[in-house]
Structure formats: C-alpha cells, structure tokens
Amino acid sequence: MKSLEERYLERLSELYPTIAAASTEVINLEAILNLPKGTENFLTDIHGEYEAFNHVLKNGSGSVRRKIDDVFGNTLSRKDKQTLATLIYYPEEKMRLILQDEENVEDWYKITLYRLIEVARRASSKYTRSKVRKALPKEFAYVLEELLIERGDDQDKESYYDSIIATIIRVGRAREFIVALSELIQRLVIDHLHIVGDIYDRGPGPHLILDKLMNYHSVDIQWGNHDVVWMGAAAGQIGCICNVIRICARYGNMDILEDGYGINMLPLATYAVNTYDGDPCTCFSLKGNNTNDPKEKEINLKIHKAVSILQWKAEGQIIMRHPEFHMENRNLLHRVNFETGTIDLDGKTYKMLDMNFPTVDPKNPYAFTPQEAEIIDRLQHAFMSCEKLQQHMKFLLAKGSLYKVYNDNLLYHGCVPLNPDGSFRKVSIYGETYQGRALFDALENWIRKGFVSLDKKEREMGRDIMWWIWLNPDSPLFGKTKMATFERYYLAEKETHEEKKTPYYTLYEKEEVVDNILREFGLNPVGAHIINGHVPVKTKNGESPIKCGGKLLVIDGGFSRAYQKETGIAGYTLIYNSYGLILAAHDPFESTEAAIVNESDIHSDRMVVARVARRKRVADTDTGKDLQEKIADLEKLLEAYRSGHIAEKFTK
C-alpha cells in the first residue's frame, strides 16, 4: 500500500506533470516570496454607517492619497491632487461635474488618463503580473496590462503608448476607461480587508454594507455582539428578534427591516398602535429619526414600547428555560409592584417612570397574550424566510468567526473574559467549562450549530447561545456586568443605569496579561498585536487607542454618528503595510455629495504604531508560510521525478 506522501505527490504530479512545470512553479513562488507584503486595512464598529464606510473603502483609509503623493510629489498642486483623489473615489459622478465646465475635453481626458495610469502603476508595483491581471476589468484587460506592466519610459514604445491613449479618446471610450482605472486603483491599494465586528445597528445601512462586502475581493469578519444578535434573529431566536427590532425602532431605522430586508412590520405596528392608544410612550423616545411626519413618529414610539415589552417577556422565558445561564437577576418584570408603581432592585425601591403595562399579567408577567404570541410567530417566520437576510447570514458564517489570527495579529471584537488577577475566567456553557481560546471556539461552534445542526434541540441551544453572547457578563462580545436596558427606560436614577466593564478593560494595559492572551492564541508576544473594537475610544477626553505600549489597539473611535459626541472623532482605521502599522483617526464624514462636489475627503490624523526594521515581504506573512510549504512539496516532487519514483507525464 502506498504511503500518504506517495499518494499526495502523485496527485501533485497531475497539476505539475513534468520537471519543467514543477521547476517553473518553484521559480514563480520563490519570486513572489520576495515581493513586499500586501496592505491590510482594519475597520471596526461600522454600525450601519454605509456612506462613511463606503468612502473609507474607496480611499483605502488614505492609501489612495498617499499613492498620489508618492507619484507626483510637488509636481502637482494640493488642489489638483485632491481633485484627482476625488475622481478616483467617485469617477462617474466627479467626471460628470468636471466635464460640465471643461472647455477642452480631449486635453482633460489625455492628462487625466496619463495621471491615472501612473497612480495605477504605483499601486500595482508590489504585485505579480498574474495577480494584477486577475484584478483587471475584462473589458479593458489587454490594454490596461499593456499600459501598466510595460514601462512607459521605454523610448522605443513611447509612440505606442501615445497611440493607445489617443485611440481610447478618439473612439469615445475615455469615460469608461477612467472609471475602470479608478476602480482598479481602489482595488489595488488594499490587498485584504478585516472587519473587526459590529456591522449592524444604529446606522441606516447595514444591509448595504453587507452587499458591498459580498463583492469585495478579499475580506474576513470577526463577529461583534451586534452582528451576533442579528444572526440569532435570522436563525429565529425570539429574544434576538425583539432586540433587533427594538434597536431599529430606537434609532429611527425601521426602514432597514421594511425596505432593506422586506420584513413586514405592519402586524407589529397595528398591534402597537391599538395596544398603546393614548399612551405618549415618553420613556421610549427615539435616539434617531428618519421622518418629520408626527404621525409616523408616534407610530415608531409605540412600536418601540411594544417590542420592548415583548423583548422582556421573551428574555424572561429564555432565562427560566436556561437556569445554567445564571441570569435570574435580569428578570425584572416580576419585581415591579403594580399597585405602588415601584420596583425593588438590589435592596432598594425605585419609582417607575411608566406604569402602563396593559399586556402584562402581574401573576404571570413573562407570558405572552394570545395576540402577542401570534405577533411573535409572524415575526419569527418573517425573519427566517427573508431571502436577503439569510443570504447575508450565510456570508457572515462563511467569512466570519469570533476571532482570527492573521500575520502575527490577533483580531477579536470584544474581550477575553478574565478574573481580577488576570487569569482566564472559567465559563460554563451547557455543562462544560471553557476559558481563553477554548471558550471562543466552543461559542463559535454553538453559533454554527444554531444554523446547520440537524438535531432540533441542538439547533435551539445554538440559537439561545447567540442571545447569551449578546448580553451575558461572561460573553467575550459583551464585557459588562449587565445590560441595563430596562433600567434606562423606566428609572430616573443614574446609579441603576451603570454597566460596569469586566476586568479585561482594567487589565489590558498590563503587559503580562496581554502577553498571556497572545500566547493563549498561539502567538509569540514579541512583535504580535491584538486588534480590538467594541468600546469607543473617547479621544476628546484624552483617551488613546494605543494600549499596553502598542501591543493592543482599540480601533473603535465612533464610526457611528450616535457615538461621535462622546468620542470627538469618526472612527479609527488601521493600516498594516510592508513598513509597519499605521493608525488613522478620521474626522466625521459629511456626505457623499459633499465629497464629490466640495472634494471634502475624510481628514485623517495618522500615527505610526509600529515600524519594522526591515520591509516586510510576502515571505514574512501567513501566505508566505503556505507558499514555502508548497515549494517544499514541489521540491519533493522534483526529487521523485529525478529519482524515477514518479514518471513525468507525456505532454504534447
């Protein structure tokens, strides 16, 4: 019987049937190892802000502007550079504006095409010809390859290049060629994109962000707590569904559900209006609003209150169904004294701000009324049968995970549960105890079971664990002692609203703790980093995103408009190129229209977090390690060919 290695080499010989073929591939791979590493871009806590996200994606967190500066230096004015950058971001829209006032259109086309070709050449310079070829739009692939790969300073071909440009203009394809070049530059400045959690909630366009990511050339996603609650909702978990609708209502984003996903909210709206007729719902004021219609605003307030009550009932049932979750202290409806209008919490009595609970039975407060049960069934069916939502969830499952180790960086959204002494906290999940990396692995396994397990009970357990991840103090995606939603709505006393952070957030400045986390996930603390999101960095208060001397980076700086008053900025992004790690702090994004008309790019303050002593090559990356293993396999194949153990295939 042949050994495993022999069978593997025989399979490999089918791909490389001759000594020449295997040798050529070794030469190609060795050459690739010596190219500069591709640029990685890290974004987190996008929270539905599609326009700002789309702009940062188009400008590569400032990478496009850096390429323009590299190419043109002082030979172009600041104004011309900004116009060129805006053209690359929004080629069709910007070109339309420019050509309205341009007297000599042919000259503008010629100058612009030459400038874009130079920027595209610089952006493609660190990639193989094969990789660039794959990125080229099919319509212009041959011509673009000629212009980009060949050197334009070759005097023998100068007239050849001039002729190509002149012909592009003469045949009326300059517009389309400029769009193709601009999109190619956007594609080449970022080799790989990392989304470190929280695509959903607060902002109006998470569905648009998912659509964009599904077409992105290379991306991975680390799920955030707001992503997991949507995943739970898509899987049919009632507590998650209610949380998703409540947050949409609170931020005035019901359009996400109705227009973005086509989920019918009319039954819930009708129920809410009838149940809370005459109730001003003052405790359920909206944090955002997409309408000036008083009637629509009133309906949203009532939906907000109705689904909140449904949420607390659903969560109460989950908690009673799973005593092993140890969340009895978050069941609060039965603590309300409906006669005195008060509630007892932690030995104190507080006055409730609202006592209109027409659907709550004080003797059985967590039971749904028949009408509520019907609403819940319809919502569950709507979420589970929504084709677009399920498509987005499949993408999140395929490209996502709770953490990722990539090129000596550990990426996760929230935290690693720790004890006050810095040791890994032991967490019980369905009777099994986990800590550190094993906890992440177990939870991710349960999330996937919630979607695909053939065992009905196991699938339900997986769905319930998604709700647990959303708000349990031991969850690595939550990191607080409680989610005080009920208290924030119903009690005036600020002391009841406090959500204390878990020990991770006081210990992540300690090097021994961070080093221990890195080792737990298989990384050498020397040169490795943790990339973290979840908790907004309040830059205006002097807080720094750089923790533990640069070993841990918190890059949530307020992409969401709802956070920007707290943070003072509009988010951090991180760039990891062949020279090191660069952190960019972005000013708020005004609008796409302003970016096009006024050329108001997002201003970014940049700081170098870590600069490498020697420029990083592909050989220094995870991809490089895979290529080195492939080279070793090919060299074994060559040895087998030359020793006669495997015969070369006959090829014509």
XYZ file of C-alpha atoms in Angstrom:
652
model
C 0.000 0.000 0.000
C 1.360 3.423 -0.952
C 2.196 5.850 1.798
C 0.203 9.060 2.265
C 3.168 11.101 0.980
C 3.424 8.996 -2.188
C -0.288 9.389 -2.897
C -0.026 13.147 -2.288
C 2.947 13.515 -4.645
C 1.123 11.569 -7.339
C -1.847 13.935 -7.017
C 0.551 16.894 -7.157
C 2.093 15.464 -10.319
C -1.302 15.795 -12.009
C -1.045 19.566 -11.532
C 2.657 19.719 -12.437
C 3.169 16.793 -14.833
C 6.794 17.479 -15.801
C 10.085 18.588 -14.293
C 9.791 21.784 -16.304
C 6.296 22.554 -14.949
C 7.255 21.893 -11.320
C 10.509 23.866 -11.677
C 8.716 26.840 -13.211
C 6.227 26.921 -10.336
C 9.065 26.832 -7.756
C 10.740 29.771 -9.512
C 7.443 31.702 -9.580
C 6.701 31.062 -5.906
C 10.231 31.965 -4.799
C 9.896 35.261 -6.655
C 6.534 36.003 -5.003
C 8.068 35.466 -1.546
C 10.346 38.433 -2.154
C 7.615 40.900 -3.050
C 6.505 43.441 -0.395
C 3.575 42.200 1.712
C 0.154 43.405 0.654
C -1.589 46.192 2.542
C -4.208 45.159 5.095
C -6.966 47.521 6.194
C -8.758 47.080 9.551
C -12.204 48.585 10.221
C -14.485 48.021 13.183
C -17.794 49.169 14.669
C -19.216 50.458 11.395
C -22.742 50.318 12.868
C -24.675 50.761 9.648
C -22.935 53.977 8.532
C -22.771 52.979 4.890
C -21.735 56.307 3.355
C -18.738 56.777 5.659
C -17.794 53.097 5.306
C -18.058 53.260 1.521
C -15.834 56.352 1.407
C -13.162 54.818 3.650
C -13.224 51.734 1.437
C -12.808 53.881 -1.672
C -9.917 55.915 -0.273
C -8.266 52.922 1.404
C -8.082 54.795 4.733
C -5.918 57.392 2.969
C -3.878 54.921 0.900
C -5.055 56.380 -2.421
C -3.935 59.866 -1.434
C -0.557 58.500 -0.318
C -0.072 56.867 -3.720
C -0.847 60.177 -5.427
C 1.695 61.954 -3.208
C 4.293 59.256 -3.904
C 3.841 59.569 -7.663
C 3.543 63.319 -8.114
C 5.318 64.805 -5.088
C 5.493 68.564 -5.611
C 4.772 68.416 -9.348
C 1.036 68.728 -8.713
C -0.703 71.343 -6.587
C -2.622 70.323 -3.490
C -5.849 71.231 -5.310
C -5.015 69.061 -8.335
C -4.108 66.134 -6.073
C -7.400 66.434 -4.230
C -9.359 66.579 -7.474
C -7.525 63.512 -8.767
C -8.211 61.658 -5.494
C -11.920 62.531 -5.627
C -12.053 61.355 -9.244
C -10.585 58.007 -8.192
C -13.141 57.666 -5.363
C -16.215 58.674 -7.414
C -15.160 58.582 -11.081
C -18.551 58.745 -12.769
C -20.017 61.444 -10.533
C -16.871 63.629 -10.423
C -16.265 63.349 -14.159
C -19.808 64.478 -14.863
C -19.237 67.641 -12.811
C -15.819 68.402 -14.276
C -16.852 67.993 -17.905
C -19.776 70.385 -17.488
C -17.286 73.283 -17.319
C -14.297 71.859 -19.193
C -13.581 73.729 -22.441
C -11.034 71.322 -23.914
C -12.427 67.900 -23.088
C -9.905 65.978 -25.185
C -6.931 67.546 -23.377
C -8.521 66.850 -20.000
C -9.053 63.203 -20.929
C -5.446 62.867 -22.072
C -3.911 64.471 -18.966
C -6.217 62.574 -16.631
C -5.585 59.212 -18.265
C -1.820 59.644 -18.031
C -2.097 60.624 -14.351
C -4.346 57.685 -13.501
C -2.049 55.281 -15.322
C 0.910 56.490 -13.230
C -1.025 56.039 -9.978
C -2.248 52.610 -11.083
C 1.330 51.587 -11.943
C 2.493 52.568 -8.462
C -0.430 50.742 -6.827
C 0.285 47.576 -8.838
C 4.067 47.612 -8.397
C 4.137 45.219 -5.427
C 2.013 42.528 -7.076
C 2.822 39.822 -9.588
C 1.697 40.310 -13.170
C -0.697 37.403 -12.676
C -2.371 38.993 -9.648
C -2.723 42.352 -11.388
C -4.149 40.612 -14.459
C -6.843 38.958 -12.333
C -7.815 42.358 -10.913
C -8.211 43.993 -14.340
C -11.727 44.599 -15.667
C -12.288 42.183 -18.554
C -13.453 44.894 -20.917
C -10.093 46.692 -20.850
C -7.814 43.916 -19.607
C -5.459 43.719 -22.608
C -4.982 47.471 -22.992
C -4.567 48.060 -19.259
C -1.995 45.298 -18.993
C -0.002 46.884 -21.791
C -0.102 50.286 -20.106
C 0.604 49.086 -16.559
C 3.082 46.248 -16.920
C 5.269 47.727 -19.623
C 7.392 50.720 -18.736
C 6.176 53.997 -20.154
C 9.707 55.456 -20.239
C 10.756 52.994 -22.955
C 11.547 55.335 -25.871
C 11.001 52.574 -28.424
C 7.387 52.275 -27.270
C 6.593 55.899 -26.499
C 4.573 56.381 -29.666
C 2.869 53.039 -28.995
C 1.559 54.237 -25.609
C 0.594 57.640 -27.002
C -1.335 55.902 -29.756
C -3.256 53.767 -27.231
C -4.312 56.841 -25.241
C -5.222 58.806 -28.372
C -7.292 55.931 -29.724
C -9.143 55.470 -26.417
C -10.199 59.127 -26.641
C -10.951 59.053 -30.389
C -13.293 56.066 -30.187
C -15.230 57.617 -27.307
C -14.171 55.228 -24.536
C -12.262 57.678 -22.323
C -15.040 57.932 -19.730
C -15.325 54.181 -19.329
C -11.539 53.813 -19.236
C -11.221 56.434 -16.475
C -13.857 54.599 -14.419
C -12.042 51.292 -14.955
C -8.670 52.785 -13.951
C -10.153 54.438 -10.845
C -11.818 51.241 -9.662
C -8.621 49.306 -10.343
C -6.653 51.725 -8.130
C -9.223 51.313 -5.348
C -8.875 47.548 -5.746
C -5.061 47.516 -5.650
C -4.322 49.864 -2.733
C -5.852 47.386 -0.254
C -4.892 43.729 -0.592
C -7.056 42.420 2.260
C -9.803 43.890 4.447
C -10.528 42.953 8.071
C -13.893 43.903 9.621
C -13.437 43.569 13.390
C -17.110 43.422 14.268
C -20.379 45.335 14.535
C -21.625 45.916 11.013
C -25.198 46.179 12.341
C -27.357 48.561 14.408
C -27.649 52.301 14.963
C -26.893 53.496 11.411
C -29.336 53.139 8.483
C -27.366 50.961 6.051
C -26.014 47.649 7.408
C -27.672 45.749 4.560
C -25.856 47.981 2.051
C -22.558 47.342 3.834
C -23.107 43.573 3.593
C -23.926 43.906 -0.111
C -20.655 45.788 -0.609
C -18.605 43.293 1.389
C -20.050 40.349 -0.536
C -18.460 41.783 -3.678
C -15.147 42.755 -2.068
C -12.098 40.953 -3.401
C -10.622 39.744 -0.080
C -12.231 40.092 3.353
C -12.633 38.417 6.729
C -15.026 39.356 9.524
C -14.833 38.938 13.270
C -18.381 38.941 14.584
C -19.380 41.670 17.003
C -22.177 41.494 19.561
C -24.487 43.474 17.269
C -23.755 41.064 14.420
C -24.443 38.007 16.563
C -27.805 39.352 17.752
C -28.821 39.760 14.088
C -27.517 36.254 13.372
C -29.668 34.974 16.228
C -32.664 36.861 14.835
C -32.117 35.381 11.366
C -31.963 31.926 12.972
C -35.355 32.578 14.611
C -34.297 33.258 18.214
C -37.153 35.341 19.656
C -35.092 37.308 22.176
C -32.695 38.318 19.408
C -35.544 39.256 17.053
C -37.062 41.570 19.671
C -33.684 43.197 20.400
C -33.063 43.795 16.687
C -36.476 45.424 16.161
C -36.180 47.472 19.359
C -32.826 48.941 18.317
C -34.117 49.699 14.815
C -37.112 51.474 16.361
C -34.995 53.355 18.890
C -32.660 54.757 16.228
C -35.408 55.506 13.718
C -34.257 52.791 11.339
C -37.337 50.669 10.762
C -36.603 51.115 7.043
C -33.740 48.611 7.428
C -36.292 45.907 8.185
C -39.070 47.015 5.880
C -37.227 48.320 2.806
C -33.754 46.820 3.256
C -34.920 43.294 4.032
C -38.586 43.359 3.062
C -39.752 42.193 6.506
C -43.390 43.143 7.064
C -43.704 45.277 10.202
C -47.394 46.106 9.656
C -48.771 43.458 12.068
C -46.483 44.711 14.842
C -47.259 48.362 14.048
C -51.019 47.717 14.079
C -50.758 45.840 17.360
C -48.612 48.601 18.918
C -50.949 51.427 17.848
C -54.017 49.627 19.170
C -52.421 48.436 22.419
C -50.854 51.777 23.357
C -53.538 54.106 22.033
C -53.392 57.309 24.070
C -50.032 56.368 25.634
C -47.391 59.056 24.860
C -44.658 56.415 25.389
C -42.389 59.134 26.775
C -39.906 56.623 28.201
C -39.335 55.297 24.710
C -38.081 58.421 22.972
C -36.141 57.873 19.763
C -32.390 58.448 19.537
C -32.632 58.849 15.813
C -35.458 59.645 13.445
C -35.788 59.370 9.685
C -39.128 61.139 9.403
C -40.619 64.572 10.045
C -44.142 63.169 9.964
C -45.586 63.449 13.526
C -47.943 60.522 12.913
C -45.155 58.236 11.742
C -43.014 59.309 14.692
C -45.873 58.454 17.057
C -46.196 55.005 15.493
C -42.449 54.420 15.893
C -42.681 55.337 19.576
C -45.475 52.835 20.095
C -43.590 50.128 18.175
C -40.565 50.891 20.341
C -42.552 50.339 23.526
C -44.473 47.325 22.260
C -41.410 45.411 21.124
C -39.542 46.299 24.339
C -42.273 44.623 26.394
C -42.153 41.641 24.034
C -38.387 41.524 24.495
C -38.524 41.409 28.294
C -41.132 38.679 28.188
C -39.138 36.643 25.651
C -35.929 37.077 27.630
C -37.686 36.100 30.829
C -38.745 32.849 29.195
C -35.193 32.161 27.956
C -33.747 32.779 31.427
C -36.280 30.459 33.060
C -35.640 27.840 30.368
C -31.870 28.035 30.967
C -31.103 28.372 34.693
C -27.498 27.425 33.768
C -27.174 30.893 32.197
C -27.297 32.360 35.752
C -29.208 35.441 34.618
C -32.128 35.376 37.051
C -31.165 38.855 38.247
C -32.067 40.243 34.795
C -35.689 39.139 35.036
C -37.274 42.364 36.272
C -40.959 42.367 35.320
C -41.909 40.241 38.327
C -40.099 42.712 40.600
C -42.479 45.533 39.637
C -45.098 46.359 42.258
C -48.093 47.165 40.058
C -50.044 48.635 42.977
C -47.411 51.134 44.181
C -45.717 51.766 40.821
C -42.300 50.852 42.162
C -39.644 48.222 41.648
C -37.233 46.602 44.103
C -33.627 46.309 42.880
C -30.605 45.322 44.949
C -32.379 46.069 48.225
C -33.640 49.489 47.130
C -37.057 50.643 45.981
C -37.327 52.892 42.915
C -40.260 54.789 41.419
C -41.185 53.604 37.923
C -41.459 56.342 35.266
C -44.170 54.466 33.364
C -46.755 52.022 34.698
C -48.861 51.398 31.605
C -48.458 47.627 31.126
C -51.761 46.578 29.501
C -50.415 43.203 28.308
C -48.525 42.178 31.464
C -50.252 39.864 33.934
C -48.696 40.609 37.375
C -49.253 36.964 38.351
C -47.505 35.646 35.222
C -45.614 38.642 33.792
C -43.468 36.752 31.248
C -46.366 35.025 29.465
C -47.382 36.260 26.012
C -51.006 37.149 25.435
C -52.622 35.239 22.532
C -52.229 38.313 20.328
C -48.579 38.703 21.333
C -47.914 35.033 20.631
C -49.368 35.475 17.141
C -47.178 38.536 16.539
C -44.108 36.620 17.714
C -44.877 33.685 15.402
C -45.277 36.012 12.416
C -42.054 37.857 13.182
C -40.136 34.613 13.584
C -41.421 33.354 10.250
C -40.614 36.695 8.552
C -37.012 36.727 9.746
C -36.352 33.065 8.976
C -37.892 33.231 5.497
C -36.278 36.530 4.431
C -34.090 35.520 1.484
C -31.783 38.547 1.569
C -31.232 38.328 5.320
C -30.443 34.617 5.067
C -28.003 35.338 2.227
C -26.219 37.906 4.396
C -26.066 35.430 7.274
C -24.551 32.747 5.038
C -21.891 35.250 4.049
C -21.190 36.124 7.702
C -20.879 32.440 8.544
C -18.580 31.774 5.580
C -16.288 34.777 6.035
C -16.683 35.301 9.777
C -15.546 33.941 13.105
C -15.276 35.047 16.730
C -11.528 35.668 16.368
C -8.778 35.423 13.792
C -5.008 35.038 13.944
C -3.519 36.659 10.848
C 0.051 37.765 10.160
C 1.038 37.865 13.856
C -2.066 39.847 14.800
C -4.910 38.571 16.982
C -8.260 40.026 15.946
C -11.413 39.934 18.055
C -14.237 42.351 18.643
C -14.858 42.433 22.381
C -12.672 40.996 25.101
C -11.200 37.864 26.620
C -13.088 37.059 29.865
C -10.612 37.440 32.744
C -10.591 37.211 36.514
C -9.466 40.267 38.510
C -5.988 38.731 38.849
C -5.621 38.498 35.068
C -6.127 34.742 34.780
C -8.615 33.381 32.239
C -12.133 33.222 33.597
C -13.775 29.800 33.549
C -17.158 29.964 31.858
C -19.783 27.231 31.847
C -21.565 26.549 28.541
C -24.248 23.854 28.713
C -22.469 21.939 31.458
C -18.950 22.192 30.013
C -16.335 24.620 31.341
C -14.138 26.663 28.987
C -11.650 29.505 29.222
C -9.415 31.514 26.926
C -9.254 30.364 23.320
C -11.318 27.255 24.056
C -14.250 29.481 25.095
C -14.184 31.318 21.755
C -14.001 28.010 19.876
C -16.898 26.481 21.832
C -19.145 29.517 21.363
C -18.410 29.708 17.653
C -19.227 26.032 17.334
C -22.604 26.597 19.003
C -23.347 29.591 16.742
C -22.819 27.427 13.678
C -24.947 24.645 15.181
C -27.736 27.197 15.594
C -27.914 27.417 11.803
C -26.967 23.995 10.481
C -27.412 21.295 13.130
C -29.814 18.535 12.103
C -30.682 17.917 15.758
C -33.624 20.195 16.652
C -32.667 20.514 20.334
C -29.044 21.231 19.500
C -30.105 23.842 16.945
C -32.305 25.554 19.566
C -29.418 25.542 22.044
C -27.200 27.162 19.430
C -29.801 29.862 18.813
C -30.186 30.556 22.526
C -26.419 30.867 22.939
C -26.473 33.683 20.376
C -28.775 35.608 22.714
C -26.446 34.674 25.623
C -23.469 36.085 23.679
C -25.386 39.328 23.150
C -25.724 40.239 26.822
C -24.220 37.763 29.288
C -21.445 39.172 31.548
C -19.263 36.162 30.672
C -19.620 36.710 26.944
C -16.413 37.734 25.119
C -18.542 40.020 22.935
C -20.252 41.918 25.759
C -17.767 42.586 28.548
C -20.082 44.310 31.043
C -21.749 43.261 34.266
C -25.260 43.759 32.876
C -27.250 45.240 30.010
C -29.359 47.822 31.798
C -31.943 48.387 29.051
C -34.955 48.085 31.363
C -33.467 50.447 33.961
C -32.513 53.072 31.355
C -36.068 53.172 30.066
C -38.000 53.052 33.324
C -35.863 54.509 36.120
C -34.563 58.042 36.559
C -31.762 57.114 38.963
C -28.430 57.008 37.070
C -26.985 54.525 39.549
C -29.288 51.867 38.127
C -28.102 52.551 34.573
C -24.477 51.752 35.241
C -22.996 48.919 33.200
C -19.613 48.200 34.728
C -16.895 46.841 32.475
C -15.393 43.461 33.236
C -11.743 43.097 34.424
C -10.344 42.885 30.866
C -10.786 46.633 30.459
C -8.699 47.468 33.517
C -6.051 44.824 32.813
C -5.291 45.334 29.125
C -2.612 47.884 29.930
C -0.613 45.199 31.759
C 1.985 43.605 29.524
C 1.958 40.234 31.289
C -1.816 39.969 30.768
C -1.660 40.907 27.078
C 1.312 38.576 26.518
C -0.612 35.754 28.158
C -3.572 36.343 25.827
C -1.302 36.339 22.778
C 0.333 33.078 23.869
C -3.091 31.541 24.520
C -3.953 32.105 20.863
C -0.653 30.703 19.627
C 1.283 33.924 19.061
C 4.740 34.973 20.192
C 4.244 38.195 22.206
C 7.368 39.663 20.598
C 6.114 41.565 17.570
C 2.480 40.440 17.866
C -0.534 42.715 18.420
C -4.164 42.482 19.498
C -6.609 44.392 17.274
C -9.747 45.168 19.268
C -13.032 47.047 18.770
C -16.304 47.253 20.721
C -15.676 50.059 23.227
C -15.475 53.576 21.734
C -12.225 55.414 22.468
C -13.075 58.844 23.884
C -10.328 60.771 22.126
C -11.755 64.154 23.114
C -11.168 63.188 26.771
C -7.538 62.352 26.067
C -8.003 58.573 25.812
C -5.610 56.789 23.488
C -6.455 53.820 21.274
C -2.931 52.504 21.829
C -2.846 50.260 24.886
C -0.057 48.345 26.578
C 2.737 50.187 24.798
C 1.278 49.409 21.380
C 0.652 45.687 21.877
C -3.127 46.196 21.954
C -5.000 48.594 19.673
C -8.648 49.565 20.227
C -9.810 50.919 16.884
C -13.441 51.789 17.670
C -13.428 55.547 17.592
C -17.002 56.309 16.638
C -17.896 55.373 13.062
C -21.478 55.594 14.298
C -22.831 59.140 14.345
C -24.528 58.268 17.641
C -21.085 57.920 19.279
C -19.304 60.906 17.778
C -20.310 63.354 20.525
C -18.646 61.011 23.020
C -15.531 60.215 21.013
C -14.845 63.508 19.264
C -13.861 61.713 16.034
C -15.498 59.475 13.435
C -13.615 56.284 13.891
C -10.163 54.760 13.711
C -8.913 52.531 10.973
C -5.658 50.625 10.941
C -3.326 50.045 8.013
C -0.714 47.291 8.065
C 1.600 47.603 5.088
C 5.133 46.406 4.391
C 6.578 49.227 6.540
C 4.504 48.637 9.680
C 1.247 49.518 11.449
C -0.321 52.936 10.892
C -3.354 54.167 12.858
C -5.650 56.727 11.242
C -8.132 58.847 13.215
C -10.871 60.165 10.938
C -12.916 63.336 11.104
C -16.681 62.953 10.630
C -17.833 62.246 7.094
C -20.159 64.985 5.854
C -21.836 63.221 2.920
C -21.077 61.565 -0.399
C -22.396 64.653 -2.195
C -20.002 66.928 -0.291
C -17.129 64.556 -1.007
C -17.850 64.796 -4.741
C -18.788 68.457 -5.108
C -16.542 70.046 -2.455
C -13.829 67.342 -2.578
C -14.184 67.050 1.200
C -12.227 63.874 1.757
C -12.239 62.489 5.303
C -9.309 64.186 7.000
C -7.208 61.669 8.879
C -4.553 62.187 11.519
C -2.083 59.356 11.142
C 0.337 57.885 13.639
C 2.840 55.101 13.206
C 2.195 52.406 15.798
C 4.975 50.021 14.818
C 7.651 50.435 12.173
C 9.579 47.376 11.031
C 13.381 47.381 10.847
C 13.267 45.563 7.506
C 10.479 45.946 4.987
C 8.063 43.025 5.308
C 7.943 40.636 2.391
C 5.355 38.058 1.403
C 7.746 35.508 2.934
C 7.068 37.072 6.358
C 3.299 36.548 6.141
C 0.933 33.630 6.670
C 0.540 33.428 2.904
C 4.312 33.240 2.638
C 4.407 30.286 5.034
C 1.854 28.475 2.882
C 3.900 29.207 -0.242
C 7.073 27.927 1.436
C 5.278 24.685 2.291
C 4.151 24.398 -1.312
C 7.717 24.972 -2.527
C 8.940 22.207 -0.207
C 6.277 19.857 -1.627
C 7.234 20.736 -5.195
C 10.897 20.121 -4.442
C 9.945 16.671 -3.143
C 8.056 16.108 -6.392
C 11.137 17.150 -8.381
C 13.221 14.727 -6.342
C 10.693 11.947 -7.068
C 10.817 12.728 -10.786
C 14.614 12.700 -10.866
C 14.910 9.541 -8.776
C 12.478 7.706 -11.005
C 9.858 7.102 -8.294
C 7.299 9.091 -10.302
C 7.314 9.250 -14.064
C 6.844 12.526 -15.916
C 3.571 12.741 -17.786
C 3.660 12.812 -21.573
C 2.513 16.169 -22.907
C 2.181 17.288 -26.497
